[in-house]
Coordinates of C-alpha atoms in Angstrom, one line a residue:
M1065 CA 89.7 15.7 120.2
R1066 CA 89.9 19.8 119.5
C1067 CA 89.8 22.7 122.3
T1068 CA 86.6 24.1 122.9
N1069 CA 85.1 27.3 121.4
R1070 CA 85.7 29.1 125.0
V1071 CA 89.5 29.6 123.5
S1072 CA 90.3 32.5 122.7
A1073 CA 91.9 34.6 119.6
G1074 CA 95.3 34.1 121.2
I1075 CA 94.9 30.6 122.1
Q1076 CA 93.9 30.0 118.9
E1077 CA 97.6 31.2 117.7
A1078 CA 99.3 29.8 120.0
R1079 CA 98.5 26.7 119.4
Q1080 CA 99.6 27.2 115.5
L1081 CA 102.8 28.5 117.5
L1082 CA 103.2 25.0 118.8
K1083 CA 102.7 23.0 116.5
S1084 CA 105.8 24.5 115.0
R1085 CA 107.7 23.2 118.8
S1086 CA 107.6 27.3 119.7
K1087 CA 106.0 27.3 123.5
T1088 CA 104.4 30.2 125.2
R1089 CA 105.2 31.2 128.1
L1090 CA 103.8 33.1 131.6
L1091 CA 105.7 35.8 132.4
S1092 CA 107.9 36.2 135.5
P1093 CA 107.7 39.9 136.5
N1094 CA 110.8 41.4 134.9
G1095 CA 109.8 39.5 131.6
V1096 CA 107.1 42.7 130.7
K1097 CA 107.1 46.7 130.7
R1098 CA 104.0 48.3 132.0
G1099 CA 101.0 48.2 129.4
G1100 CA 104.0 46.1 126.7
T1101 CA 103.0 43.3 125.6
P1102 CA 104.1 40.1 127.5
R1103 CA 107.0 37.6 125.6
R1104 CA 106.5 34.2 125.3
G1105 CA 107.8 32.0 128.8
S1106 CA 107.0 28.7 130.8
R1107 CA 103.3 27.9 132.1
V1108 CA 103.8 27.3 135.4
S1109 CA 100.8 27.6 137.4
R1110 CA 101.6 25.7 141.1
R1111 CA 105.2 27.5 140.5
G1112 CA 104.5 30.9 138.6
W1113 CA 101.1 33.1 139.5
V1114 CA 98.8 31.9 142.1
G1115 CA 95.8 31.2 140.4
M1116 CA 96.1 31.4 137.0
R1117 CA 94.1 28.5 136.3
W1118 CA 92.6 28.5 132.7
A1119 CA 89.7 25.0 133.5
G1120 CA 89.5 24.1 129.8
L1121 CA 91.7 25.6 127.8
C1122 CA 95.1 23.8 125.8
L1123 CA 97.7 23.6 129.1
A1124 CA 100.9 23.8 126.5
A1125 CA 98.9 27.3 124.4
V1126 CA 98.4 30.3 126.5
I1127 CA 99.0 33.7 126.4
V1128 CA 98.7 35.8 129.7
T1129 CA 98.4 39.6 129.8
A1130 CA 99.8 41.7 133.3
T1131 CA 97.8 44.0 133.9
Q1132 CA 96.2 43.9 136.9
A1133 CA 99.2 44.5 140.0
T1134 CA 99.4 41.4 142.3
P1135 CA 97.1 41.7 146.0
A1136 CA 98.7 42.6 148.7
G1137 CA 100.2 40.0 150.9
A1138 CA 100.6 37.0 147.2
K1139 CA 102.9 35.4 146.3
T1140 CA 104.8 37.6 143.1
H1141 CA 105.4 34.6 140.0
A1142 CA 108.6 35.1 141.1
D1143 CA 107.7 34.2 144.6
A1144 CA 106.3 31.2 143.4
K1145 CA 109.0 29.7 141.8
I1146 CA 110.5 29.3 146.1
S1147 CA 109.6 27.0 148.6
A1148 CA 107.9 28.0 151.1
S1149 CA 110.2 27.6 154.0
L1150 CA 113.0 28.5 151.4
L1151 CA 110.9 31.9 150.7
A1152 CA 110.7 32.6 154.4
L1153 CA 114.6 32.1 155.3
A1154 CA 115.8 34.4 151.9
Q1155 CA 113.6 37.4 153.2
S1156 CA 114.0 37.7 156.5
K1157 CA 118.1 36.8 156.0
P1158 CA 119.4 38.7 152.9
M1159 CA 122.8 38.5 153.6
D1160 CA 122.6 34.7 154.6
D1161 CA 124.1 31.6 152.6
F1162 CA 121.7 28.8 151.6
A1163 CA 122.6 25.9 150.6
V1164 CA 120.1 25.2 147.4
I1165 CA 118.6 22.6 144.4
V1166 CA 117.5 24.6 141.3
R1167 CA 116.0 23.5 138.7
A1168 CA 115.5 24.9 135.1
A1169 CA 112.5 25.3 133.2
V1170 CA 111.3 23.0 130.7
K1171 CA 112.5 23.7 127.4
L1172 CA 111.6 22.4 124.4
N1173 CA 114.8 22.1 122.4
N1174 CA 116.9 23.2 124.8
G1175 CA 117.4 19.8 126.9
H1176 CA 120.6 21.1 129.6
H1177 CA 118.6 21.4 132.3
A1178 CA 121.1 21.0 135.3
E1179 CA 123.3 22.9 132.5
R1180 CA 120.9 25.8 132.3
A1181 CA 120.3 26.5 136.3
A1182 CA 124.4 26.3 137.2
A1183 CA 124.4 29.4 134.5
A1184 CA 121.4 30.9 135.9
V1185 CA 123.1 30.6 139.7
Q1186 CA 125.9 32.5 138.0
R1187 CA 123.8 34.8 136.7
A1188 CA 122.4 36.0 139.7
H1189 CA 126.1 35.7 141.7
G1190 CA 125.7 32.3 143.0
K1191 CA 128.6 29.8 143.6
V1192 CA 127.5 26.1 141.6
G1193 CA 127.8 22.6 142.8
R1194 CA 127.2 19.6 140.8
G1195 CA 125.2 18.5 138.3
L1196 CA 121.8 17.2 139.1
S1197 CA 120.7 15.7 135.5
I1198 CA 117.8 13.1 137.7
V1199 CA 115.8 16.3 138.0
G1200 CA 117.1 18.8 135.7
G1201 CA 118.8 21.2 138.0
A1202 CA 121.7 22.0 140.0
S1203 CA 122.5 22.4 143.5
A1204 CA 123.5 26.0 144.6
I1205 CA 124.9 28.3 147.3
L1206 CA 123.7 32.1 146.9
T1207 CA 122.6 34.2 149.8
G1208 CA 119.2 35.2 150.2
A1209 CA 118.7 38.1 147.8
E1210 CA 120.4 36.4 145.1
V1211 CA 117.6 33.8 145.5
L1212 CA 115.5 35.9 145.8
A1213 CA 116.7 37.2 142.3
L1214 CA 117.5 33.8 141.3
A1215 CA 113.7 33.2 140.7
N1216 CA 112.9 36.0 138.1
D1217 CA 115.1 34.1 135.6
P1218 CA 112.8 32.7 132.9
D1219 CA 115.2 29.2 132.4
V1220 CA 114.5 28.5 136.4
G1221 CA 111.7 26.2 136.7
Y1222 CA 112.1 25.9 140.9
V1223 CA 114.2 26.7 144.1
S1224 CA 114.3 24.3 146.7
V1225 CA 116.8 24.1 150.4
D1226 CA 119.1 22.0 150.1
E1227 CA 118.4 20.6 153.3
A1228 CA 121.2 18.9 155.9
I1229 CA 119.9 15.5 156.2
T1230 CA 122.1 12.4 158.6
A1231 CA 121.6 8.5 158.8
T1232 CA 118.6 7.7 160.9
F1233 CA 120.6 5.7 163.5
D1234 CA 120.8 5.6 167.3
P1235 CA 118.4 7.4 168.8
V1236 CA 118.1 5.9 172.1
D1237 CA 120.8 5.1 175.0
G1238 CA 120.8 0.9 175.7
A1239 CA 122.0 0.1 172.7
A1240 CA 124.7 -2.2 173.7
L1241 CA 122.5 -4.5 175.6
A1242 CA 121.4 -7.4 173.7
S1243 CA 121.3 -10.1 171.3
S1244 CA 120.2 -9.4 167.5
P1245 CA 117.6 -12.3 166.8
G1246 CA 115.8 -9.7 164.8
I1247 CA 116.9 -11.4 161.4
L1248 CA 115.2 -14.6 162.2
E1249 CA 112.4 -12.7 163.6
V1250 CA 111.3 -12.2 159.9
G1251 CA 112.2 -15.6 158.6
A1252 CA 115.3 -14.8 156.5
P1253 CA 116.9 -18.5 157.1
A1254 CA 113.3 -20.5 156.9
A1255 CA 113.5 -18.9 153.8
W1256 CA 116.6 -19.5 152.8
R1257 CA 116.7 -23.3 153.0
Q1258 CA 113.1 -23.7 152.4
L1259 CA 112.7 -21.2 148.8
G1260 CA 116.5 -21.9 148.6
V1261 CA 116.7 -18.5 147.9
T1262 CA 120.0 -15.6 148.9
G1263 CA 119.6 -13.0 147.1
R1264 CA 122.4 -14.7 144.6
G1265 CA 122.8 -11.9 141.5
I1266 CA 120.6 -9.6 142.6
G1267 CA 122.3 -6.0 143.3
V1268 CA 121.5 -4.0 146.0
A1269 CA 122.7 -0.5 146.4
I1270 CA 123.3 1.0 149.3
L1271 CA 123.7 4.8 149.4
D1272 CA 125.6 4.7 153.1
S1273 CA 129.1 6.6 154.3
G1274 CA 130.6 3.7 152.2
I1275 CA 131.3 -0.2 153.2
A1276 CA 134.7 -1.2 154.5
P1277 CA 136.5 -4.7 153.6
H1278 CA 135.1 -7.3 155.8
P1279 CA 135.0 -11.6 155.8
D1280 CA 131.3 -11.5 155.6
L1281 CA 130.8 -9.3 152.2
L1282 CA 134.4 -11.0 150.7
G1283 CA 133.9 -10.5 146.9
R1284 CA 130.4 -9.3 146.9
I1285 CA 130.9 -5.3 146.8
V1286 CA 131.4 -5.4 142.7
A1287 CA 131.9 -1.2 142.8
S1288 CA 132.3 1.9 145.3
V1289 CA 131.9 5.4 144.2
D1290 CA 131.9 8.6 146.9
F1291 CA 130.2 11.5 146.1
T1292 CA 131.1 12.9 149.4
T1293 CA 134.3 14.7 148.0
G1294 CA 133.5 15.9 144.8
S1295 CA 131.9 14.7 141.6
G1296 CA 131.7 10.6 142.0
T1297 CA 135.4 9.3 142.5
V1298 CA 135.5 5.4 141.7
L1299 CA 137.0 3.7 144.2
V1300 CA 140.1 1.5 144.5
A1301 CA 139.3 -0.3 147.3
P1302 CA 135.7 0.2 149.2
A1303 CA 135.8 1.9 152.8
D1304 CA 133.4 3.6 155.7
P1305 CA 135.0 6.2 157.5
G1306 CA 131.5 6.8 158.9
G1307 CA 130.6 2.9 159.6
H1308 CA 127.2 3.4 159.2
G1309 CA 126.8 2.0 155.7
T1310 CA 129.1 -1.4 156.2
H1311 CA 126.6 -2.0 159.3
V1312 CA 124.0 -1.9 157.1
A1313 CA 124.9 -3.6 154.1
G1314 CA 125.9 -6.4 156.5
L1315 CA 122.0 -6.6 157.4
V1316 CA 121.3 -6.7 153.6
A1317 CA 123.9 -9.3 152.6
G1318 CA 126.4 -10.4 155.1
D1319 CA 126.6 -13.7 155.0
G1320 CA 128.3 -14.5 158.8
T1321 CA 131.4 -16.1 158.1
A1322 CA 133.2 -14.2 160.7
S1323 CA 130.7 -15.5 163.6
G1324 CA 130.1 -19.1 162.6
G1325 CA 126.3 -17.5 161.2
A1326 CA 125.5 -16.1 163.9
Y1327 CA 125.3 -12.5 162.3
A1328 CA 124.3 -12.8 159.3
G1329 CA 122.4 -10.0 157.2
V1330 CA 119.2 -11.4 154.9
A1331 CA 120.4 -12.2 151.5
P1332 CA 124.1 -13.6 152.0
G1333 CA 124.0 -13.9 148.5
A1334 CA 123.9 -10.6 146.9
N1335 CA 126.0 -8.7 145.2
L1336 CA 126.5 -4.5 147.4
I1337 CA 127.7 -1.5 145.5
D1338 CA 129.3 1.5 147.4
V1339 CA 127.1 4.4 146.7
R1340 CA 129.1 6.7 149.7
V1341 CA 127.0 10.0 150.1
I1342 CA 127.4 10.5 153.7
A1343 CA 130.5 11.5 155.6
A1344 CA 131.9 10.5 157.9
S1345 CA 130.7 12.5 159.8
G1346 CA 126.5 11.9 160.1
S1347 CA 125.7 14.6 157.7
T1348 CA 125.4 15.0 153.8
H1349 CA 122.9 17.1 151.3
V1350 CA 120.8 16.3 149.5
S1351 CA 121.9 17.0 146.3
T1352 CA 124.9 14.6 147.5
L1353 CA 122.6 12.2 147.4
I1354 CA 120.8 12.7 144.6
A1355 CA 124.1 12.8 142.9
G1356 CA 123.9 9.4 144.1
M1357 CA 120.6 8.7 142.6
Q1358 CA 121.9 9.7 140.0
W1359 CA 124.5 7.7 140.0
V1360 CA 122.5 3.8 140.1
L1361 CA 120.3 5.2 137.7
A1362 CA 123.3 5.4 134.5
H1363 CA 125.1 2.5 136.1
R1364 CA 121.4 0.0 136.3
N1365 CA 122.6 -1.8 134.6
D1366 CA 126.2 -2.3 135.1
Y1367 CA 125.5 -4.4 138.4
N1368 CA 121.8 -5.6 137.9
I1369 CA 121.1 -3.1 140.5
R1370 CA 117.8 -4.1 141.4
V1371 CA 117.3 -2.4 145.6
V1372 CA 119.1 0.9 146.4
N1373 CA 118.3 1.1 150.4
L1374 CA 118.9 4.3 152.1
S1375 CA 119.0 4.6 155.3
A1376 CA 119.1 8.2 156.0
G1377 CA 116.3 11.5 155.6
G1378 CA 115.5 14.7 156.0
P1379 CA 113.2 17.1 157.3
T1380 CA 110.1 17.2 155.3
T1381 CA 109.2 21.0 154.3
T1382 CA 106.7 20.2 151.1
S1383 CA 105.2 17.9 149.4
Y1384 CA 106.6 14.9 147.6
R1385 CA 105.3 16.7 144.4
D1386 CA 107.3 19.1 144.9
D1387 CA 110.3 17.5 146.9
P1388 CA 113.3 17.6 144.4
L1389 CA 114.4 13.5 146.3
A1390 CA 111.5 12.3 145.7
T1391 CA 111.5 13.3 142.3
A1392 CA 115.3 11.2 142.1
A1393 CA 113.4 8.4 144.3
E1394 CA 110.3 7.6 141.3
M1395 CA 113.3 7.9 138.5
L1396 CA 114.8 5.0 140.4
V1397 CA 111.4 3.6 140.9
F1398 CA 110.0 4.0 137.1
A1399 CA 113.0 2.9 135.9
G1400 CA 112.9 -1.1 137.7
I1401 CA 114.7 -0.1 140.8
T1402 CA 113.0 -1.4 144.3
V1403 CA 113.7 2.0 146.5
V1404 CA 113.5 0.7 150.5
V1405 CA 114.5 3.8 153.2
S1406 CA 113.6 4.5 156.9
A1407 CA 111.0 6.1 158.1
G1408 CA 113.0 8.3 160.3
N1409 CA 113.3 8.9 164.3
E1410 CA 111.4 11.1 165.0
G1411 CA 108.9 9.6 167.0
P1412 CA 105.9 9.6 169.1
A1413 CA 105.0 12.0 167.2
V1414 CA 103.3 11.8 164.3
R1415 CA 103.6 13.1 161.0
T1416 CA 107.2 13.0 161.6
I1417 CA 107.8 10.9 158.2
T1418 CA 110.9 11.7 155.9
S1419 CA 111.5 12.5 153.3
P1420 CA 112.1 10.7 150.8
G1421 CA 110.1 8.3 153.0
N1422 CA 106.6 10.5 152.4
D1423 CA 107.0 9.4 149.0
P1424 CA 104.6 6.8 147.5
Y1425 CA 106.4 5.2 145.5
V1426 CA 109.3 4.3 147.7
I1427 CA 108.9 1.8 150.3
T1428 CA 109.0 3.3 154.1
V1429 CA 109.9 1.0 156.9
G1430 CA 110.0 2.2 160.9
G1431 CA 111.5 0.6 163.2
I1432 CA 110.0 -2.3 165.9
D1433 CA 111.9 -3.6 169.3
D1434 CA 112.0 -6.7 169.7
S1435 CA 112.8 -7.1 172.8
G1436 CA 115.4 -8.9 172.7
T1437 CA 114.3 -11.7 171.2
A1438 CA 112.5 -14.2 168.6
A1439 CA 109.2 -14.3 169.5
T1440 CA 107.0 -11.8 168.8
A1441 CA 104.8 -11.8 171.9
D1442 CA 106.5 -9.5 173.7
D1443 CA 107.4 -6.9 170.4
A1444 CA 106.1 -3.6 170.6
L1445 CA 106.4 -0.2 168.1
A1446 CA 109.8 1.3 169.3
S1447 CA 109.6 4.2 170.2
W1448 CA 111.4 6.3 168.5
S1449 CA 109.8 4.9 164.6
S1450 CA 108.0 7.9 162.8
R1451 CA 104.3 7.5 163.1
G1452 CA 102.2 9.1 159.7
V1453 CA 100.3 10.0 158.1
T1454 CA 103.0 12.2 156.1
P1455 CA 103.7 15.4 156.6
I1456 CA 101.9 18.1 154.2
D1457 CA 100.4 15.4 152.1
G1458 CA 98.2 13.4 154.8
L1459 CA 99.8 9.8 152.9
A1460 CA 100.1 7.3 154.5
K1461 CA 102.5 5.9 156.1
P1462 CA 105.3 3.9 157.3
D1463 CA 104.6 1.0 154.4
L1464 CA 105.7 -1.9 157.4
V1465 CA 108.3 -2.5 160.1
A1466 CA 110.8 -4.5 160.8
P1467 CA 113.7 -5.1 164.0
G1468 CA 116.0 -2.2 164.3
R1469 CA 116.7 -1.7 168.3
R1470 CA 119.6 -3.4 169.0
I1471 CA 120.5 -4.6 165.8
V1472 CA 124.3 -6.6 165.7
S1473 CA 126.0 -6.2 161.7
L1474 CA 129.1 -5.0 160.3
R1475 CA 132.2 -3.4 162.3
S1476 CA 134.0 -0.4 160.5
P1477 CA 137.4 -0.7 162.3
G1478 CA 138.5 2.9 163.3
S1479 CA 135.6 4.7 161.8
T1480 CA 133.6 7.5 163.0
L1481 CA 131.3 5.6 165.3
D1482 CA 133.4 2.2 165.9
Q1483 CA 135.7 6.1 167.9
E1484 CA 133.0 7.5 169.6
L1485 CA 130.8 4.5 171.2
P1486 CA 133.2 1.4 172.2
D1487 CA 129.8 0.2 173.5
R1488 CA 128.7 -1.2 170.8
V1489 CA 131.5 -3.0 169.6
V1490 CA 130.4 -7.5 169.4
A1491 CA 133.2 -9.8 169.6
G1492 CA 133.2 -12.4 166.5
L1493 CA 134.7 -16.0 166.5
D1494 CA 138.0 -14.0 167.2
P1495 CA 137.6 -12.4 170.3
L1496 CA 141.0 -10.3 169.6
A1497 CA 139.7 -8.7 166.3
P1498 CA 136.0 -7.9 166.8
A1499 CA 134.2 -7.8 164.3
Y1500 CA 130.2 -6.7 164.4
F1501 CA 128.3 -4.0 166.4
R1502 CA 125.3 -3.4 167.9
L1503 CA 123.7 0.1 166.8
S1504 CA 119.6 0.8 166.4
G1505 CA 116.9 2.7 165.3
T1506 CA 114.8 2.6 161.7
S1507 CA 118.6 2.8 159.8
M1508 CA 119.0 -0.5 160.3
A1509 CA 115.2 -2.0 159.9
A1510 CA 115.1 -0.1 156.6
P1511 CA 118.4 -3.3 154.6
V1512 CA 116.4 -5.8 157.0
V1513 CA 113.5 -5.2 154.2
A1514 CA 115.8 -4.3 151.6
G1515 CA 117.5 -7.7 151.7
V1516 CA 114.0 -9.3 151.8
V1517 CA 113.3 -7.4 148.4
A1518 CA 116.4 -9.4 147.2
L1519 CA 115.5 -12.8 148.3
M1520 CA 112.3 -12.4 146.1
L1521 CA 113.7 -10.9 143.3
E1522 CA 116.2 -14.0 142.7
R1523 CA 113.0 -16.4 142.7
S1524 CA 110.4 -12.9 140.8
P1525 CA 113.7 -11.2 138.4
A1526 CA 109.9 -9.7 136.3
L1527 CA 108.5 -8.5 139.7
T1528 CA 108.2 -5.0 138.6
P1529 CA 108.8 -1.5 141.8
G1530 CA 105.2 -2.2 142.4
Q1531 CA 104.7 -5.4 142.5
V1532 CA 107.9 -6.1 145.3
K1533 CA 105.6 -3.2 147.3
N1534 CA 102.5 -4.7 146.7
R1535 CA 103.9 -8.5 147.9
L1536 CA 105.2 -7.2 151.1
K1537 CA 102.5 -5.7 152.9
S1538 CA 99.9 -7.8 151.4
S1539 CA 101.9 -10.7 153.7
A1540 CA 102.9 -8.7 156.0
T1541 CA 102.4 -10.1 159.7
A1542 CA 99.4 -8.1 160.9
L1543 CA 100.6 -6.8 164.5
S1544 CA 98.6 -6.3 167.6
Y1545 CA 99.3 -3.4 168.2
G1546 CA 100.0 0.3 166.4
S1547 CA 98.2 1.5 163.2
P1548 CA 98.2 2.6 159.8
E1549 CA 100.0 5.0 160.9
T1550 CA 102.4 3.7 162.9
T1551 CA 102.7 0.0 162.2
G1552 CA 101.8 0.6 158.4
S1553 CA 100.7 -3.5 157.2
G1554 CA 102.5 -5.1 159.7
M1555 CA 105.9 -6.8 160.0
V1556 CA 107.5 -7.8 156.9
S1557 CA 108.0 -11.5 156.6
A1558 CA 110.7 -13.3 154.3
V1559 CA 108.3 -16.9 153.8
A1560 CA 105.6 -15.5 152.8
A1561 CA 106.5 -12.7 150.7
V1562 CA 109.0 -14.5 149.0
A1563 CA 106.7 -17.4 148.4
A1564 CA 103.9 -15.0 147.1
S1565 CA 101.9 -15.2 143.5
D1566 CA 100.0 -11.7 143.3
Q1567 CA 100.9 -10.1 140.2
S1568 CA 98.9 -7.2 141.0
A1569 CA 100.8 -3.4 141.9
G1570 CA 98.1 -3.4 144.5
A1571 CA 96.1 0.3 144.7
A1572 CA 95.7 2.3 142.3
A1573 CA 99.0 4.4 143.8
D1574 CA 99.2 8.2 144.1
P1575 CA 100.0 11.5 141.6
V1576 CA 104.5 11.2 140.6
S1577 CA 105.8 14.3 141.8
A1578 CA 105.5 16.8 139.7
G1579 CA 109.4 17.1 138.7
F1580 CA 109.2 13.0 137.2
A1581 CA 106.1 14.2 135.6
S1582 CA 107.6 17.4 133.8
E1583 CA 110.5 15.4 132.6
M1584 CA 109.2 12.9 131.5
Y1585 CA 105.6 13.1 130.3
A1586 CA 107.2 14.4 126.6
Q1587 CA 109.4 11.2 126.2
V1588 CA 106.5 9.6 127.0
Y1589 CA 103.6 11.2 123.9
G1590 CA 106.9 12.7 121.5
Q1591 CA 105.9 16.4 120.5
P1592 CA 105.2 18.7 120.0
L1593 CA 102.6 18.9 123.0
S1594 CA 98.9 19.7 122.8
W1595 CA 97.6 18.9 125.7
C1596 CA 94.0 20.5 127.0
D1597 CA 92.8 20.3 130.5
L1598 CA 91.8 16.5 131.8
A1599 CA 88.8 18.2 134.0
F1600 CA 87.2 20.6 131.5
N1601 CA 87.4 17.7 129.0
G1602 CA 87.1 14.7 130.8
G1603 CA 90.0 12.8 131.3
V1604 CA 90.9 12.8 127.6
D1605 CA 93.5 14.6 125.9
S1606 CA 94.2 17.1 123.1
N1607 CA 93.7 13.9 120.4
G1608 CA 90.9 12.1 121.9
V1609 CA 93.0 9.7 123.3
P1610 CA 91.5 8.9 127.9
W1611 CA 94.5 8.8 129.6
S1612 CA 93.6 5.6 131.1
G1613 CA 93.6 3.7 127.7
V1614 CA 96.9 5.2 126.9
T1615 CA 99.3 2.3 125.1
W1616 CA 102.2 2.4 126.5
S1617 CA 103.8 0.3 123.8
N1618 CA 104.0 2.8 121.6
V1619 CA 105.9 5.2 123.4
V1620 CA 108.5 7.0 121.2
W1621 CA 111.8 7.0 122.4
D1622 CA 113.8 8.6 119.6
A1623 CA 114.3 12.2 120.9
V1624 CA 115.3 10.6 124.4
T1625 CA 119.0 10.9 123.9
W1626 CA 120.3 11.3 127.7
Q1627 CA 123.3 8.2 127.8
N1628 CA 123.6 5.2 129.7
V1629 CA 120.3 5.4 130.4
N1630 CA 117.1 3.3 128.6
W1631 CA 113.9 5.0 128.8
A1632 CA 112.2 2.3 127.8
S1633 CA 113.0 -0.1 130.4
F1634 CA 110.6 2.2 132.6
N1635 CA 107.9 0.5 133.7
W1636 CA 105.3 3.4 132.4
S1637 CA 102.0 1.8 133.4
A1638 CA 102.4 1.7 137.2
V1639 CA 102.9 5.4 136.5
N1640 CA 99.4 7.5 137.6
W1641 CA 99.1 9.9 134.9
Q1642 CA 95.1 11.0 135.3
D1643 CA 96.0 12.6 138.8
I1644 CA 98.7 14.9 138.1
A1645 CA 97.6 18.8 137.7
W1646 CA 99.3 19.2 134.3
E1647 CA 98.0 22.8 134.4
D1648 CA 100.1 22.8 136.5
I1649 CA 103.0 22.1 134.7
A1650 CA 105.5 23.8 131.8
W1651 CA 105.1 21.4 129.2
E1652 CA 108.4 22.1 127.1
G1653 CA 110.0 19.2 126.1
I1654 CA 112.9 17.3 127.1
T1655 CA 116.6 15.7 126.1
W1656 CA 118.5 14.7 128.6
E1657 CA 122.3 15.9 129.4
D1658 CA 124.7 13.2 129.9
V1659 CA 124.6 12.0 133.3
A1660 CA 128.6 11.8 133.5
W1661 CA 128.2 16.3 133.6
E1662 CA 129.3 17.6 136.7
L1663 CA 130.3 20.7 138.8
V1664 CA 133.2 21.3 141.2
P1665 CA 131.5 21.4 144.6
V1666 CA 132.1 25.3 146.1
K1667 CA 133.4 26.1 149.3
D1668 CA 132.0 28.9 151.7
K1669 CA 133.4 31.9 152.1
G1670 CA 132.8 32.4 155.7
R1671 CA 129.9 33.4 155.2
K1672 CA 126.8 32.6 157.9
S1673 CA 125.7 29.9 156.1
H1674 CA 122.6 27.7 156.6
G1675 CA 121.9 24.1 155.4
G1676 CA 118.6 24.3 155.4
G1677 CA 116.7 21.0 158.3
K1678 CA 117.7 19.8 161.0
V1679 CA 120.3 17.4 161.7
L1680 CA 118.8 13.5 163.4
D1681 CA 119.7 11.4 165.9

């Protein structure tokens, strides 16, 4: 389809430039002299000048002349490239330090996004942290004034807070008072007996504080890497200085060796991949989580990683479409990895789902209190379990719930939790060497579901993350208490989920995040790009192809050069491209750099610092 006659001569000229693999851009405030001619740059509507939407015009071929002053109170082009929460902080505290994530503007002929983001930070006199290729950017430390200056750089696409995040466990007292029948309640032992599945051969990546060696995991921790001290150190021997990750790992895949089977996990045959992203203190940052996800994506085929468990969350301060953590999670999902996350422990208040649980493509798990019995009649929604709908976007979450209160799993002797909570220690077969520990929180509910996913994938290895999620929700046990915004579809049922045969991916998905779309769509259709506004053209691209009828097998993958990533395995058919606001996204192509690119983390020089988010209990 050709663009309409409403396209100006300047737009037609830009289309010709587009055909020769050049692109036009909106101008940043420092990119044009008053009364002068604007230079070319990337079009970023939502992240660019507010109100500059040009419906009906070719998206990648727009020339904008800056002739009018910015209205009082309106965001400038540069300000719109900064998340709202960060912009307010930077303006009010220009001399304070802020941990941020800087994503590069997408370029056609220069795909080294993380390197370009780092270079932009250095030009603004900030301190570069680590490369985050999976979201096309880098982490950094900048003062408020430096953040504001950075947004003027044409190489910068978006700047957001590198939120402080902590593991979501133990929000209540008294967690050491009862036994742990949760595994029985979700029917895991019945699934082992009736369906012959234990998760054998399925790799589950635990993004947490580490995994300590334990008799219940013998021979099944197949890889360990640590991102809490730098760019990713491969560990000769697994360890867990925090204690949280070992507990989570046991709920996924412990086999109960040290307890005579009493405290087994849901998938006792699954393999574990230890990705340490949470410090011994229980805290971390978004950039560290993203680095761990990036490693998982690059190594997913090495260890058959089909499931990721993330029992941590941070404050939801922006739409998932602009959240770099959501973008990283979606990268994993469309690469065929089911991502299971905790809903958060911010209940009973509504709209308290934490990030990345606010993303529609992940499986978000809330927690129930099983009252210390295997019966369901005395169950109740845990008071601390975060409720929906999601902040900002208003999506229905959590997706489902699982037991999360007073759950017994593996102990990491000498860890932070072990020292701080000695009353939570639980003996196994050897009372002189207690091997177990009791914790509460949605951190404990999420790995129960992750274990069920491992069982499902052993039986049906061809399932996509969308199909997994649909089967989990459609087979969940309906609850007499709660609502879709508190308990989702109900409590996970291992037998029903594993035995399900539905091949559907469920209802139409929500739009993917802008970060995922901007990085990936150019790869789907190849280059050059010449899209027209879908809203104006009735859902048809500029070549006359309806978006709903795209044949994904025709994707041209030749331009993809990111090492260790087989983009052809991405489940593109599950992506809802039709509702993406394409006029809001800069299309200039992509060539991913090597995922291993990293910079040495910086150390604070003593200025007042802001992590950007509150710490969870």
